[in-house]
Short mmCIF file of C-alpha atoms in Angstrom, two decimals:
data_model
loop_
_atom_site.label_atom_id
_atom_site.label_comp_id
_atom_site.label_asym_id
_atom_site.label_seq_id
_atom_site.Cartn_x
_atom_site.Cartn_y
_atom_site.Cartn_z
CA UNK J 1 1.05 4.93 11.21
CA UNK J 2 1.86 3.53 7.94
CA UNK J 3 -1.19 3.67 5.38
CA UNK J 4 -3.18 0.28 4.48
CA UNK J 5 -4.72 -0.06 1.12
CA UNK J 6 -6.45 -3.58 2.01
CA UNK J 7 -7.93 -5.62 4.72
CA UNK J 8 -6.23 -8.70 6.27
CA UNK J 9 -8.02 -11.80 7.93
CA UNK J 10 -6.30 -14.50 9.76
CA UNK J 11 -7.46 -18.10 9.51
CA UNK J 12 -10.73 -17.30 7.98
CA UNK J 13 -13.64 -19.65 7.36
CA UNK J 14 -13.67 -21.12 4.57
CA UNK J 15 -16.99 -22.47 3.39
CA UNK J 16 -18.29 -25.64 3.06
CA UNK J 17 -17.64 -26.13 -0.45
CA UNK J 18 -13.57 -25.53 -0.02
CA UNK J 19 -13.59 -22.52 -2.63
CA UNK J 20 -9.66 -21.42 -4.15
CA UNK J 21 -7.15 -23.01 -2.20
CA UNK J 22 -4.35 -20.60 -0.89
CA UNK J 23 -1.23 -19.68 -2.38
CA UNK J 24 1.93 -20.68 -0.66
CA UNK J 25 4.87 -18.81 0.10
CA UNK J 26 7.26 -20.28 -0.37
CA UNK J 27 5.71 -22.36 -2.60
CA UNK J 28 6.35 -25.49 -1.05
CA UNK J 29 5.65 -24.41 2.64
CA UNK J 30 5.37 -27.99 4.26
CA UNK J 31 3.71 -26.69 7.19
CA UNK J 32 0.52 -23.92 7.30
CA UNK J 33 0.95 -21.48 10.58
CA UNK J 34 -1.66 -19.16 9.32
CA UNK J 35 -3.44 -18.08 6.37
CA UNK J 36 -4.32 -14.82 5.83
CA UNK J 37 -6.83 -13.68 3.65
CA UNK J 38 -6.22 -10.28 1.82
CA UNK J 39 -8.65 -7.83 0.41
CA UNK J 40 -7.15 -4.64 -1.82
CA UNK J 41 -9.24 -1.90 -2.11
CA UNK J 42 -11.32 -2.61 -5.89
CA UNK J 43 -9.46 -6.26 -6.22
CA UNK J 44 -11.06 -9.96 -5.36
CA UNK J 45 -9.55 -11.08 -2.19
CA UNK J 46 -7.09 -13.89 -2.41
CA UNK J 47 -5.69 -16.25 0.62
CA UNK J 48 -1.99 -16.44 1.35
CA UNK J 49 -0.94 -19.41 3.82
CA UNK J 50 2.38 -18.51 5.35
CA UNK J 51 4.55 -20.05 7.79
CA UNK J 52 4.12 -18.16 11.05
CA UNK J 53 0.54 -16.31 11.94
CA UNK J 54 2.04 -12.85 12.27
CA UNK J 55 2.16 -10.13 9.69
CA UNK J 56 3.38 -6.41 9.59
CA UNK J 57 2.30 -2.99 7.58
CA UNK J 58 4.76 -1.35 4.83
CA UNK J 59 5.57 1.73 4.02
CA UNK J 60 3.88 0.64 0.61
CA UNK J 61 0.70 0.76 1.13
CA UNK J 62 -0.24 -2.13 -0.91
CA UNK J 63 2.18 -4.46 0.42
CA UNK J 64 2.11 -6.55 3.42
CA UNK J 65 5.30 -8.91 5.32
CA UNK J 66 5.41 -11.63 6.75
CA UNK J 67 8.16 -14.57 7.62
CA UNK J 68 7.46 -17.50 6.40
CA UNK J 69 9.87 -20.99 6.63
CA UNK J 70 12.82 -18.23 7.56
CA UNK J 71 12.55 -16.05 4.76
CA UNK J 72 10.56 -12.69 5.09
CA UNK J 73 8.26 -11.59 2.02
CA UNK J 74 7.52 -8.28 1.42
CA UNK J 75 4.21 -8.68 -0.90
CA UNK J 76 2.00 -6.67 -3.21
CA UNK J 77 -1.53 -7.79 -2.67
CA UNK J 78 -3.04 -5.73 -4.78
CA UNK J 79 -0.74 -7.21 -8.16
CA UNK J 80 -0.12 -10.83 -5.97
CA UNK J 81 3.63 -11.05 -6.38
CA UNK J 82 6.63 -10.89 -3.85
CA UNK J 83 8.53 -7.33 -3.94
CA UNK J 84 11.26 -8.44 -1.48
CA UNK J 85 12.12 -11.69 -0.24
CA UNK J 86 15.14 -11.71 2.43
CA UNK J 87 16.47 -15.29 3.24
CA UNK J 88 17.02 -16.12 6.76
CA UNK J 89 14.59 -13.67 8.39
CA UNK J 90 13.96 -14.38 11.74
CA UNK J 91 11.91 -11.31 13.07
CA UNK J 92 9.86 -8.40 11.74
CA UNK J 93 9.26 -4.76 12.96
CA UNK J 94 7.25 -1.78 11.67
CA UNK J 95 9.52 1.55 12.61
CA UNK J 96 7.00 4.44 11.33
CA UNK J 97 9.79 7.34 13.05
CA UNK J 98 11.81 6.23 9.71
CA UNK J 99 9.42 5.30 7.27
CA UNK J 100 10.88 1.54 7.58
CA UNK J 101 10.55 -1.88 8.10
CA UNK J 102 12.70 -3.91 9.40
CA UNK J 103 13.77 -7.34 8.65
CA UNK J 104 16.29 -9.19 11.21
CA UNK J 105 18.30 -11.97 9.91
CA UNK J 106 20.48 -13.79 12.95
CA UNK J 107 22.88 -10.68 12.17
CA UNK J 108 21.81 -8.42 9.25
CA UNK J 109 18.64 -5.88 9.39
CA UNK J 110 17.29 -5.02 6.08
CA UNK J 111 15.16 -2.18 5.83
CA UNK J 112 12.23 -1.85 3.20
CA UNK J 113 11.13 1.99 2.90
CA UNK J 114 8.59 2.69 0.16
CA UNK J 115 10.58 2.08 -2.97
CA UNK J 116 11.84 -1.06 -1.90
CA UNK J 117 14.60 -2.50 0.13
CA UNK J 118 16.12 0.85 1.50
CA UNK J 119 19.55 -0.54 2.96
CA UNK J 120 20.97 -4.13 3.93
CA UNK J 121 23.37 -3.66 7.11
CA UNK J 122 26.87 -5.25 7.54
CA UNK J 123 26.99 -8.16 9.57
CA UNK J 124 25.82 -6.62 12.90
CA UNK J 125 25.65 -9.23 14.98
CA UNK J 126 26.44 -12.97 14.90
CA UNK J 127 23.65 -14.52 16.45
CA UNK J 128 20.16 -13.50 18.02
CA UNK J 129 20.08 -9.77 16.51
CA UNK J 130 17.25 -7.97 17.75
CA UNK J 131 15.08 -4.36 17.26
CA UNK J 132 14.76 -3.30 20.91
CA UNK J 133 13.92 0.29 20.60
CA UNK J 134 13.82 2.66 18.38
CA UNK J 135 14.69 6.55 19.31
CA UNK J 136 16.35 9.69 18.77
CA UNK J 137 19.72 8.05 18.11
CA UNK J 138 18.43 5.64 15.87
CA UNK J 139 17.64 1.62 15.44
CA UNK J 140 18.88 -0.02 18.41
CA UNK J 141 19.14 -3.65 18.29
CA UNK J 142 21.13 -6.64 20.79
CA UNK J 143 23.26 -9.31 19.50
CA UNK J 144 25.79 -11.46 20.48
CA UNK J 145 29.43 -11.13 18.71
CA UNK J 146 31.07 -13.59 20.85
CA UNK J 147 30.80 -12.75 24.14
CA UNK J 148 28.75 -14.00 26.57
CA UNK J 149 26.78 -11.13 27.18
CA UNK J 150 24.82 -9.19 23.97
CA UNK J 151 26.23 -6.06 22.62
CA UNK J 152 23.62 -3.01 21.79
CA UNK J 153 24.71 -1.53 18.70
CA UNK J 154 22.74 1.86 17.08
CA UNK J 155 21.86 1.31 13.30
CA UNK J 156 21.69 4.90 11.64
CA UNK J 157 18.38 4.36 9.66
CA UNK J 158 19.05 6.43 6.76
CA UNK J 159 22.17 4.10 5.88
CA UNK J 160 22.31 1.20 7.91
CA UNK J 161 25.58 1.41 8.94
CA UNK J 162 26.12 -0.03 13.12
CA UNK J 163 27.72 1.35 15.63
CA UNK J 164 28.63 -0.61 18.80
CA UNK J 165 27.35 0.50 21.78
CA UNK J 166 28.24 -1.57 24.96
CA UNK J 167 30.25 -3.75 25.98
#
């Protein structure tokens, strides 16, 4: 399990007097899903709205993700700045076998380990690419390439090169 160095709230009350209002990302998100409040260890919490109500641990334990308006952040809460940001992002998954995790574009995964954006695949796929399992032979992920049936690919997760699978 990847180590947390804060605390995460969604939607939390806010009281009655409206307090700080929260910092958009990006910053002119036209449309709240969620906001999450964060609290680093020895730091005043801050609020964060975002596009979509989800959120995902890092392998840096002071950063969280999220996708927001089809971008996915990868942000430190602790300094309040964005580490990654990956255009397009579309889906989110924590793999703690590799030390990853994984950001899914319609056909690129990027993969943050804890120094950063680890590796950014080749085009994969060229619509609907999806983590569906994640095992001894590596990152598995669907996609469609033209065919009207997805393809499985394995993504090595040290490099990020794919290799199709089926069919």
């Amino acid at each position: 399990m990847f180590e947390i160095g804060f605390g995460v709230e969604v939607d939390p009350e806010f009281p009655a007097d409206g307090g700080e209002p929260p910092q958009r990302i990006p910053p002119a998100l036209p449309r709240i899903g969620a906001v999450l409040r964060l609290s680093p260890r020895g730091a005043p919490s801050w609020d964060i709205a975002i596009g979509a109500p989800n959120w995902w641990r890092t392998p840096i334990p002071t950063a969280v993700a999220f996708i927001s308006d089809w971008t996915g952040y990868v942000v430190d809460v602790v300094e309040r700045r964005v580490l990654v940001e990956v255009p397009g992002a579309a889906r989110g998954r924590e793999d703690e076998r590799h030390d990853l995790l994984l950001l899914c574009t319609e056909g690129v995964l990027v993969a943050v380990g804890a120094g950063g954006v680890a590796w950014r695949s080749e085009e994969i796929a060229y619509d609907d690419l999806k983590v569906v399992a994640i095992n001894d032979r590596g990152i598995v992920c669907t996609g469609y390439d033209g065919g009207e049936l997805p393809s499985e690919y394995v993504v090595d997760p040290t490099s990020g090169q794919a290799t199709r699978v089926s069919p």
